[in-house]
């Protein structure tokens, strides 16, 4: 069955239906009968990179081996970033077609998800070196796979080592970020190059870093001999240097480096979190170095001189003015006039509280809206009652306040409520701009007030970090917005991020619908709901991804469900009773390393209203996506591209807007004018009788 009457039909879907029925154009150049060759795939990827970003496993599962191989290679060539839920199922498709042996031509991130038992022992070092260039944070929901990668890497080195050599570190790459503190301290000093690739260091790892630096065995030498160039070469690792080490650094070198770090932050090349950590540690060392000097009272007058525009443009401003002097020397008029350059400095928390108190005196009735957009770094200090004094009328103000990484639950809800008090509703554009994580901190009433049409425009947002209570409310809203989607594939595509709040009835319907859920989505399901699913339910729900349970069996959601099963049921899932079931390449692993870290399943059709389940064992294709993209000349893709989530044409703005990082893309706007009419009717597109692609100069015209 096709989409039911009245359901919104994307232009891409409708055009595919028309082409399937009517188009008899000759074979497109570069698309041979045997598939798509790699060079043509790269040319196609160059013109249609965003379609690669919107990769969707269900249609890709329909591709023959050579086309899937060309697609994966194109992703590596174009350096396409995919998310964990995309990578996990793509890795299984590659394994199903026996493509893992081509790993050197595949994206490093994809290798992280491969079945490690299928890696040949002879390829161990090459595979590990390639995988170690990936982002291991993508394995956040696959703890067993992450641990297995470390075991495999150490096996390649011949087993656990007391000291990692320079060549070992070259092989291990980013995997060093999972090593414990003792392994880091004992490693060759060139371990600093590995640590630079870590997104963050744990407290023990930070201590290990400072131990290494204090020992003087690194390229920087002892702290007393450090220079500006060496410190800058540390990159983000310099933000972890302890105050005790800063006290040993020559004063001139330290000040030069401080100024360069502030300049980097003000230029937007250093995160607020890293900058504040660095400034806090450095200024603590400065304060301790002068602690023996006579102290004046905390209420002392301004000694450094009034703060002016010129003062604030000095990158050493925070060195010259501690928080007490900031309070004494910053006048109300200067605060009003120079709030922006003041807050461009990475102020320590104490100084931020000083600025907030001064703002309260300058603006006793609340900070005016034009100034609100400047105080994003201070939002976390404001209470609900204080935010209640603000006047928020603009989307730009909301986005500025909530784009900060320090706003918390109360601030998010209060800021949005002030905007709602004035505007009455939240638009899809605003939801897309603030991202899925902000939905976690909206009240249930605010979520329920979102119009379904606006929620559809926001599309698939990432709400995986939300508490369960919010996931439940967001699922209900998503069901209201996407429940009328015409096909199983389209419905699942939009609902996937919101299934963490789904009841057991929904999951059982998806079992029948043969969706082959990825393991990343599965780990985000409600653990209590998951307890009500049988082994047969889970096996069919995951489909070809069921083997990924082994990679995530230590995840709390999955482990709680597995504990309820007996040995026979575990065997049915292909799991052994030993949680450390993942083994290295080509052989079992028995040693414990010292470097420790911190085929489609047939389904019956569904009787669910609004969903047409497949009647065969093949997963349904998301028709606007890859099968069509791989089967058609690139010119025709422009017509489909507009109708697929990932890029939408917003006629009110006259610009194309890329989908948010939080989601796979916005939903099609119901009733939106375009090349295809409403309902299920597909007019005969002029100029397509012979299937000639539009010229580059005509693309925008045709889309308009």
XYZ file of C-alpha atoms in Angstrom:
704
model
C 0.000 0.000 0.000
C 1.079 3.590 -0.543
C 0.561 6.518 1.769
C -2.959 6.755 3.011
C -5.177 9.523 1.747
C -4.626 12.867 3.348
C -1.133 12.040 4.655
C 1.623 14.485 3.690
C 3.666 13.232 0.755
C 7.203 14.507 0.237
C 8.119 15.603 -3.282
C 10.980 13.087 -3.238
C 8.667 10.195 -2.448
C 6.103 11.272 -4.997
C 8.702 11.752 -7.717
C 10.120 8.308 -7.059
C 6.640 6.825 -7.419
C 6.204 8.630 -10.732
C 9.647 7.631 -12.020
C 9.069 4.015 -11.063
C 5.808 3.952 -12.968
C 6.608 6.113 -15.990
C 10.280 6.868 -16.553
C 12.036 4.791 -19.178
C 15.158 6.891 -19.430
C 18.379 5.174 -20.552
C 20.905 3.941 -18.024
C 22.554 6.950 -16.382
C 26.203 7.482 -17.156
C 28.414 5.938 -14.519
C 25.728 3.497 -13.320
C 26.587 0.222 -14.961
C 24.471 -2.874 -14.777
C 26.797 -4.256 -12.150
C 26.575 -1.205 -9.922
C 28.226 2.118 -9.253
C 31.988 2.320 -9.708
C 34.024 4.047 -7.022
C 35.147 7.014 -9.121
C 31.576 7.827 -10.106
C 30.504 7.371 -6.490
C 33.029 9.980 -5.418
C 31.816 12.439 -8.059
C 28.248 11.840 -6.953
C 29.239 12.272 -3.309
C 30.966 15.566 -4.097
C 27.728 17.023 -5.472
C 25.424 15.405 -2.930
C 27.425 15.207 0.308
C 24.441 16.090 2.466
C 22.653 12.958 1.265
C 25.560 10.945 2.642
C 25.127 12.759 5.968
C 21.452 11.746 5.904
C 22.384 8.083 5.472
C 19.579 5.751 6.454
C 20.147 2.006 6.881
C 16.816 0.685 5.679
C 17.171 1.826 2.062
C 20.909 1.117 2.079
C 20.136 -2.505 2.954
C 18.603 -2.821 -0.508
C 21.889 -2.002 -2.268
C 23.953 -4.709 -3.930
C 27.430 -5.319 -2.579
C 29.377 -3.185 -5.055
C 27.128 -0.163 -4.613
C 27.296 -0.400 -0.822
C 31.076 -0.665 -1.066
C 31.234 2.409 -3.304
C 28.994 4.295 -0.888
C 31.215 3.513 2.120
C 34.358 4.485 0.233
C 32.745 7.746 -0.824
C 31.982 8.472 2.835
C 35.660 7.999 3.685
C 36.811 10.146 0.754
C 34.389 12.940 1.563
C 35.009 12.586 5.334
C 31.296 12.387 6.006
C 30.431 12.546 9.704
C 27.848 9.973 10.773
C 26.263 9.455 14.168
C 26.453 6.315 16.269
C 23.018 5.045 15.262
C 23.997 5.332 11.597
C 27.444 3.782 12.010
C 26.323 0.735 13.990
C 23.861 -0.480 11.377
C 26.185 0.449 8.485
C 28.907 -1.671 10.078
C 26.502 -4.618 10.168
C 25.571 -4.111 6.526
C 29.264 -4.055 5.609
C 29.837 -7.277 7.541
C 26.803 -8.899 5.916
C 28.338 -8.217 2.492
C 31.857 -9.203 3.547
C 33.292 -5.709 3.150
C 35.284 -5.537 6.389
C 38.484 -6.640 4.644
C 38.464 -3.304 2.793
C 38.750 -1.458 6.124
C 41.687 0.679 4.971
C 39.315 2.398 2.530
C 36.554 2.871 5.112
C 35.950 5.763 7.552
C 37.859 5.257 10.828
C 34.662 5.891 12.815
C 33.025 2.963 11.034
C 35.822 0.594 12.052
C 35.003 1.237 15.704
C 31.701 -0.590 15.194
C 32.986 -3.588 13.229
C 32.737 -7.125 14.527
C 36.237 -7.575 15.914
C 36.096 -11.367 15.673
C 36.067 -10.963 11.889
C 39.352 -9.027 11.863
C 42.108 -11.333 10.656
C 45.137 -11.638 12.902
C 47.402 -10.573 10.040
C 45.428 -7.331 9.744
C 45.393 -6.607 13.460
C 47.919 -3.771 13.519
C 46.656 -2.090 10.351
C 43.052 -2.333 11.539
C 43.865 -0.960 14.997
C 45.898 1.922 13.586
C 43.021 2.906 11.285
C 40.338 2.513 13.977
C 42.433 4.521 16.464
C 41.969 7.569 14.232
C 38.222 7.513 14.970
C 36.164 9.098 17.728
C 35.711 6.562 20.516
C 33.086 8.791 22.152
C 30.743 7.414 19.491
C 30.846 4.156 21.471
C 29.273 5.733 24.546
C 26.381 3.252 24.407
C 28.590 0.271 23.482
C 30.873 -0.130 26.508
C 31.796 -3.735 25.709
C 32.838 -2.854 22.165
C 34.981 -0.035 23.526
C 36.670 -2.388 25.992
C 37.149 -5.004 23.270
C 38.918 -2.473 21.060
C 41.460 -1.893 23.819
C 41.972 -5.634 24.239
C 42.439 -6.083 20.512
C 44.916 -3.217 20.392
C 46.957 -4.653 23.237
C 46.863 -8.102 21.646
C 48.362 -6.527 18.536
C 51.227 -5.338 20.708
C 51.767 -8.850 22.010
C 49.794 -8.465 25.216
C 49.543 -6.029 28.139
C 52.591 -3.864 28.746
C 54.009 -2.178 31.794
C 55.261 0.685 29.610
C 53.904 1.847 26.285
C 56.685 2.798 23.859
C 56.562 5.525 21.215
C 55.718 2.960 18.512
C 53.002 1.484 20.722
C 51.486 4.927 21.161
C 51.544 5.530 17.425
C 49.472 2.397 16.942
C 47.064 3.062 19.821
C 46.155 6.616 18.824
C 42.976 7.826 20.521
C 42.586 4.522 22.395
C 45.068 5.922 24.937
C 42.239 8.184 26.114
C 40.707 5.113 27.783
C 43.889 4.118 29.619
C 44.201 4.530 33.360
C 46.445 7.066 35.097
C 49.253 4.637 35.957
C 49.584 3.560 32.309
C 49.809 7.200 31.214
C 52.501 8.063 33.765
C 54.554 4.994 32.806
C 54.243 5.598 29.053
C 56.793 7.228 26.766
C 56.548 11.031 27.153
C 55.206 11.231 23.600
C 51.924 10.082 25.103
C 51.101 13.815 25.167
C 50.371 13.608 21.440
C 47.767 10.912 22.118
C 46.206 12.808 25.005
C 45.739 15.882 22.829
C 43.082 13.928 20.933
C 40.991 13.205 24.030
C 37.763 15.173 24.325
C 38.254 15.404 28.065
C 40.469 13.934 30.766
C 39.238 12.314 33.945
C 40.528 13.643 37.271
C 43.068 10.772 37.612
C 44.217 11.348 34.027
C 44.652 15.067 34.735
C 46.798 14.185 37.738
C 48.824 11.801 35.561
C 49.353 14.544 32.979
C 50.671 16.932 35.620
C 52.962 14.222 36.990
C 54.420 13.742 33.502
C 54.910 17.474 32.989
C 56.424 17.973 36.441
C 58.962 15.212 35.804
C 60.571 17.193 33.013
C 60.855 14.218 30.684
C 58.577 15.622 27.998
C 59.678 17.808 25.089
C 58.841 20.859 27.229
C 61.496 19.989 29.816
C 61.096 20.988 33.498
C 58.488 23.696 34.252
C 61.150 26.306 34.932
C 62.399 26.027 31.339
C 59.025 26.136 29.586
C 58.580 28.654 26.791
C 55.605 30.120 24.945
C 56.001 27.951 21.850
C 56.139 24.737 23.872
C 53.052 25.646 25.902
C 51.095 26.542 22.783
C 52.058 23.188 21.265
C 50.238 21.473 24.142
C 46.937 22.700 22.736
C 43.961 21.930 24.995
C 46.177 19.948 27.400
C 47.514 23.262 28.713
C 44.128 23.962 30.285
C 44.723 21.065 32.688
C 48.043 22.332 34.060
C 47.798 22.612 37.847
C 48.337 25.807 39.800
C 51.359 24.251 41.511
C 53.091 23.870 38.135
C 52.176 27.394 37.048
C 53.995 28.688 40.137
C 57.205 27.132 38.770
C 56.914 28.711 35.320
C 58.809 31.935 34.613
C 56.474 34.881 35.142
C 57.030 36.451 31.718
C 56.366 33.150 29.938
C 53.242 32.529 31.994
C 51.827 35.986 31.292
C 52.528 35.715 27.569
C 50.754 32.372 27.458
C 47.829 33.660 29.529
C 47.331 36.498 27.075
C 47.462 34.150 24.101
C 44.860 31.826 25.674
C 42.462 34.693 26.404
C 42.883 35.921 22.821
C 42.118 32.421 21.567
C 38.987 32.288 23.704
C 37.794 35.726 22.600
C 38.285 34.624 18.981
C 35.959 31.678 19.618
C 38.628 28.976 19.253
C 38.541 27.769 22.871
C 35.487 26.520 24.684
C 34.144 28.345 27.718
C 34.671 25.276 29.881
C 38.334 24.878 28.895
C 39.039 28.608 29.170
C 37.544 28.914 32.648
C 39.443 25.843 33.841
C 42.722 27.348 32.601
C 42.057 30.846 33.978
C 40.989 29.500 37.376
C 44.154 27.415 37.739
C 46.478 30.160 36.519
C 44.975 32.901 38.691
C 45.030 30.591 41.701
C 48.785 30.230 41.235
C 49.151 33.997 40.944
C 47.102 34.529 44.126
C 49.171 31.961 46.033
C 52.422 33.531 44.885
C 51.456 36.849 46.478
C 49.679 35.407 49.506
C 52.575 36.298 51.784
C 52.270 39.991 50.942
C 50.281 42.314 53.226
C 46.561 42.106 52.424
C 44.206 45.008 52.347
C 40.571 44.781 53.383
C 38.066 43.249 51.017
C 36.172 46.558 50.941
C 39.212 48.501 49.754
C 38.760 51.173 47.091
C 39.805 50.822 43.489
C 43.590 50.603 43.274
C 44.123 49.571 39.666
C 42.138 52.439 38.184
C 38.703 52.673 36.631
C 37.831 50.000 34.104
C 37.478 51.456 30.604
C 37.138 50.173 27.048
C 40.926 50.183 26.680
C 41.299 48.224 29.927
C 38.915 45.526 28.697
C 40.717 45.108 25.394
C 43.837 44.032 27.268
C 44.142 40.232 27.205
C 45.788 40.422 30.650
C 42.774 42.191 32.144
C 42.029 39.329 34.566
C 45.630 39.291 35.735
C 45.518 42.985 36.611
C 42.022 42.989 38.125
C 41.081 40.247 40.567
C 37.411 39.844 41.452
C 37.653 42.291 44.353
C 39.182 44.975 42.130
C 36.612 44.216 39.439
C 33.897 45.060 41.944
C 35.658 48.204 43.122
C 36.732 49.595 39.746
C 33.774 48.774 37.489
C 31.281 51.628 37.470
C 27.641 51.330 36.414
C 28.070 53.513 33.360
C 31.087 51.500 32.186
C 29.188 48.257 32.773
C 26.314 49.411 30.553
C 28.617 50.639 27.817
C 31.137 47.810 27.852
C 29.216 44.724 28.953
C 30.057 42.814 25.764
C 33.866 43.139 25.897
C 33.772 42.465 29.644
C 31.959 39.163 29.181
C 34.260 38.180 26.342
C 36.809 37.454 29.040
C 36.626 33.969 30.634
C 35.611 35.282 34.052
C 35.993 32.932 37.023
C 32.744 32.101 38.839
C 33.462 34.605 41.626
C 33.903 37.418 39.111
C 30.725 36.389 37.306
C 28.800 36.808 40.550
C 30.303 40.294 40.939
C 29.073 41.265 37.470
C 25.613 39.824 38.130
C 25.300 41.844 41.349
C 26.309 45.031 39.550
C 23.775 44.361 36.781
C 21.065 44.057 39.427
C 21.956 47.497 40.776
C 22.124 49.059 37.322
C 18.887 47.389 36.153
C 16.693 46.958 39.276
C 13.663 46.039 37.122
C 15.490 43.364 35.175
C 18.152 43.258 32.457
C 16.783 44.780 29.215
C 16.390 42.471 26.226
C 19.169 44.037 24.159
C 21.598 43.235 26.997
C 20.241 39.719 27.621
C 21.856 38.456 24.446
C 25.252 39.365 25.910
C 24.979 37.568 29.265
C 24.773 33.939 28.082
C 27.708 32.977 30.306
C 25.837 34.309 33.368
C 22.428 32.695 32.778
C 23.147 29.807 35.139
C 23.370 32.274 38.064
C 19.798 33.561 37.667
C 16.804 32.189 39.551
C 13.348 31.672 38.081
C 12.045 34.755 39.858
C 14.887 36.907 38.498
C 14.278 35.644 34.958
C 10.621 36.480 35.525
C 11.617 40.175 35.442
C 13.021 39.883 31.930
C 11.203 40.799 28.740
C 11.889 38.217 26.011
C 10.175 38.827 22.678
C 12.695 37.695 20.066
C 13.751 34.242 18.893
C 17.296 35.602 18.682
C 17.235 36.367 22.407
C 16.006 32.867 23.288
C 18.622 31.211 21.094
C 21.392 33.377 22.562
C 20.392 32.603 26.156
C 19.907 28.876 25.621
C 22.855 28.317 23.287
C 25.167 28.621 26.262
C 26.441 25.373 27.738
C 25.822 26.516 31.310
C 22.050 27.124 31.414
C 20.337 24.558 33.614
C 16.854 23.104 33.960
C 15.192 26.004 35.752
C 16.725 28.594 33.459
C 15.604 26.809 30.285
C 11.994 26.484 31.388
C 11.854 30.045 32.733
C 13.408 31.628 29.620
C 11.024 29.785 27.313
C 8.061 30.708 29.483
C 8.885 34.407 29.223
C 9.018 34.031 25.449
C 5.729 32.101 25.442
C 4.078 34.783 27.564
C 4.744 37.214 24.739
C 4.459 35.031 21.620
C 2.170 32.209 22.693
C 3.869 29.372 20.812
C 7.225 27.810 19.992
C 8.059 27.532 16.310
C 9.796 24.635 14.621
C 12.653 26.965 13.704
C 13.184 27.820 17.375
C 13.069 24.176 18.466
C 15.620 23.346 15.792
C 17.860 26.235 16.846
C 17.978 25.428 20.560
C 18.376 21.677 19.958
C 16.938 18.521 21.431
C 18.745 18.756 24.757
C 16.725 21.874 25.646
C 13.499 19.913 25.236
C 14.634 17.886 28.243
C 14.190 20.886 30.527
C 10.932 22.239 29.208
C 7.907 21.658 31.408
C 5.351 19.063 30.348
C 2.880 21.876 29.728
C 5.307 23.692 27.434
C 5.933 20.521 25.434
C 2.245 19.763 25.126
C 1.634 23.313 23.859
C 3.897 22.801 20.820
C 1.782 22.576 17.703
C 2.204 19.272 15.829
C 2.978 21.167 12.616
C 5.862 22.997 14.338
C 7.138 19.776 15.875
C 7.167 18.235 12.399
C 9.239 21.142 11.124
C 11.776 20.585 13.903
C 12.050 16.953 12.815
C 14.175 14.333 14.533
C 15.898 15.948 17.534
C 18.284 14.148 19.868
C 16.608 13.769 23.274
C 18.731 10.857 24.498
C 19.981 12.901 27.478
C 16.460 13.613 28.767
C 15.097 12.113 31.990
C 12.511 9.396 31.448
C 9.596 11.618 32.443
C 10.429 14.063 29.628
C 11.006 11.259 27.135
C 7.474 10.038 27.851
C 5.959 13.458 27.178
C 8.071 13.998 24.058
C 7.080 10.604 22.674
C 3.410 11.535 23.008
C 4.055 14.823 21.199
C 6.035 13.090 18.451
C 3.267 10.519 18.036
C 0.817 13.372 17.625
C 3.071 15.022 15.028
C 4.195 12.005 13.016
C 1.414 9.482 13.612
C -0.146 10.254 10.241
C 3.020 9.492 8.272
C 2.077 7.202 5.421
C 4.694 4.428 5.460
C 6.378 2.381 8.134
C 9.820 3.516 7.013
C 8.911 7.205 7.106
C 7.114 6.871 10.442
C 10.043 5.069 12.052
C 12.515 7.548 10.560
C 10.890 10.468 12.371
C 9.874 8.643 15.533
C 13.208 6.897 16.140
C 14.728 9.631 18.394
C 11.558 9.737 20.529
C 11.127 5.992 21.121
C 12.787 6.304 24.532
C 9.316 7.247 25.787
C 7.426 4.597 23.821
C 5.087 2.174 25.642
C 5.375 -1.556 25.114
C 2.482 -1.541 22.628
C 4.444 0.744 20.314
C 7.513 -1.476 20.456
C 5.438 -4.541 19.680
C 4.006 -2.774 16.643
C 7.560 -1.984 15.524
C 8.459 -5.647 16.009
C 5.751 -6.496 13.496
C 6.871 -3.701 11.178
C 10.361 -5.185 10.636
C 12.301 -1.955 11.286
C 15.696 -3.481 12.242
C 16.282 -1.020 15.089
C 19.887 0.067 15.618
C 21.548 -0.697 18.944
C 22.039 2.978 19.827
C 18.286 3.575 19.692
C 17.657 0.307 21.551
C 19.853 1.333 24.500
C 17.762 4.501 24.887
C 14.455 2.654 25.300
C 12.653 2.815 28.638
C 14.287 0.038 30.742
C 10.971 -0.790 32.438
C 9.201 -1.137 29.111
C 12.023 -3.295 27.786
C 11.429 -5.803 30.585
C 8.090 -6.629 28.953
C 9.655 -7.738 25.666
C 10.440 -11.382 25.028
C 13.610 -12.728 23.448
C 11.647 -13.254 20.246
C 10.418 -9.646 20.359
C 13.937 -8.258 20.769
C 15.422 -10.543 18.121
C 12.874 -9.412 15.545
C 12.993 -5.755 16.643
C 16.764 -5.572 16.161
C 16.751 -7.727 13.035
C 20.181 -7.841 11.435
C 21.527 -5.710 14.334
C 20.790 -8.304 17.033
C 24.495 -9.227 17.251
C 25.190 -5.762 18.653
C 23.748 -6.846 22.002
C 27.160 -8.377 22.651
C 28.779 -4.975 22.136
C 26.475 -3.290 24.642
C 25.674 -5.969 27.169
C 27.189 -3.939 30.028
C 24.999 -0.935 29.223
C 22.579 -0.496 32.174
C 19.454 -0.758 30.024
C 20.589 -3.943 28.317
C 22.241 -5.592 31.299
C 19.081 -5.228 33.369
C 17.103 -6.984 30.650
C 19.732 -9.707 30.132
C 19.789 -10.486 33.851
C 16.183 -11.593 33.601
C 17.092 -14.259 31.009
C 18.338 -17.784 31.575
C 21.330 -19.367 29.866
C 19.156 -20.892 27.164
C 17.678 -17.517 26.264
C 21.141 -15.950 26.163
C 22.216 -18.656 23.756
C 19.199 -17.898 21.622
C 20.509 -14.338 21.314
C 23.970 -15.572 20.429
C 25.370 -14.445 23.791
C 27.479 -16.460 26.197
C 27.053 -16.234 29.940
C 30.379 -14.395 30.298
C 29.909 -10.607 29.965
C 33.448 -10.388 28.532
C 32.331 -12.337 25.504
C 33.893 -10.067 22.897
C 37.232 -11.444 21.799
C 40.123 -10.244 19.773
C 40.761 -10.855 16.092
C 40.971 -14.479 15.127
C 41.686 -15.824 18.626
C 40.297 -15.718 22.180
C 41.725 -13.270 24.667
C 42.357 -14.488 28.185
C 44.828 -11.974 29.591
C 43.635 -8.934 31.481
C 45.451 -5.808 30.296
C 47.070 -3.539 32.814
C 46.031 -0.530 30.760
C 42.446 -0.494 31.953
C 39.989 2.367 31.410
C 37.922 4.173 33.378
C 19.814 -11.148 7.663
C 16.402 -9.286 7.775
C 13.755 -11.013 9.845
C 10.336 -11.692 8.288
C 7.405 -10.122 10.088
C 3.659 -10.131 9.673
C 1.945 -7.009 8.456
C 0.834 -4.529 11.037
C -2.713 -3.489 11.502
C -1.689 -0.196 13.030
C -3.599 2.782 11.649
C -1.480 4.975 9.426
C 1.280 2.389 8.989
C 1.680 0.012 6.094
C 3.999 -2.735 7.230
C 5.968 -4.756 4.713
C 4.633 -8.140 3.745
C 8.036 -9.643 3.038
C 11.239 -10.052 4.987
C 12.950 -7.089 3.334
C 13.039 -3.871 5.349
C 11.035 -1.081 3.758
C 13.039 1.588 2.005
C 12.978 5.257 2.927
C 12.173 6.142 -0.655
C 13.530 9.661 -0.684
C 16.950 8.440 0.357
C 19.860 6.351 -0.821
C 18.426 3.709 -3.173
C 17.077 6.485 -5.347
C 20.218 8.556 -4.852
C 22.390 5.692 -6.056
C 20.069 4.710 -8.877
C 19.542 8.124 -10.473
C 21.778 10.682 -12.180
C 22.843 13.457 -9.846
C 20.760 16.048 -11.678
C 17.518 14.346 -10.690
C 18.689 14.251 -7.087
C 18.154 17.990 -6.852
C 14.445 17.431 -7.305
C 14.425 14.764 -4.615
C 16.807 16.594 -2.323
C 14.322 19.335 -1.601
C 11.717 16.802 -0.546
C 13.900 14.824 1.828
C 14.620 15.561 5.480
C 18.068 17.081 5.774
C 17.508 20.183 3.660
C 14.347 22.166 3.411
C 13.395 25.182 1.384
C 11.821 27.741 3.653
C 9.963 30.067 1.335
C 9.273 32.643 4.006
C 13.023 33.217 4.442
C 14.067 32.490 0.869
C 17.019 30.418 2.031
C 17.823 26.770 2.404
C 18.329 25.684 5.971
C 20.453 22.708 6.872
C 19.093 20.202 9.357
C 20.233 20.512 12.933
C 23.016 18.329 14.287
C 20.514 17.034 16.766
C 18.440 15.275 14.206
C 18.352 13.542 10.900
C 16.328 16.351 9.426
C 13.097 18.282 9.576
C 9.837 16.768 8.537
C 8.223 17.797 5.284
C 5.811 20.669 5.708
C 2.279 19.469 5.094
C 0.591 21.316 2.272
C 3.822 23.035 1.252
C 3.821 24.173 -2.378
C 6.288 22.435 -4.617
C 6.710 20.412 -7.737
C 4.369 17.738 -6.434
C 0.804 18.394 -5.345
C -0.889 17.358 -2.143
C -2.394 14.019 -1.325
C -1.207 11.106 -3.409
C -1.605 12.728 -6.823
C 1.583 13.032 -8.836
C 1.409 15.325 -11.855
C 3.496 14.579 -14.913
C 6.630 16.706 -14.412
C 7.460 18.764 -17.456
C 10.921 18.179 -18.862
C 11.226 14.664 -17.405
C 9.851 12.673 -20.342
C 13.342 11.740 -21.407
C 14.786 12.121 -17.912
C 17.383 14.804 -18.739
C 18.954 16.251 -15.563
C 18.488 19.962 -14.979
C 21.482 22.155 -15.624
C 23.250 23.795 -12.711
C 21.849 27.162 -13.680
C 18.305 25.855 -13.652
C 18.336 23.986 -10.357
C 17.245 26.817 -8.141
C 14.654 27.869 -10.691
C 13.151 24.422 -10.748
C 13.074 24.254 -6.972
C 11.278 27.546 -6.834
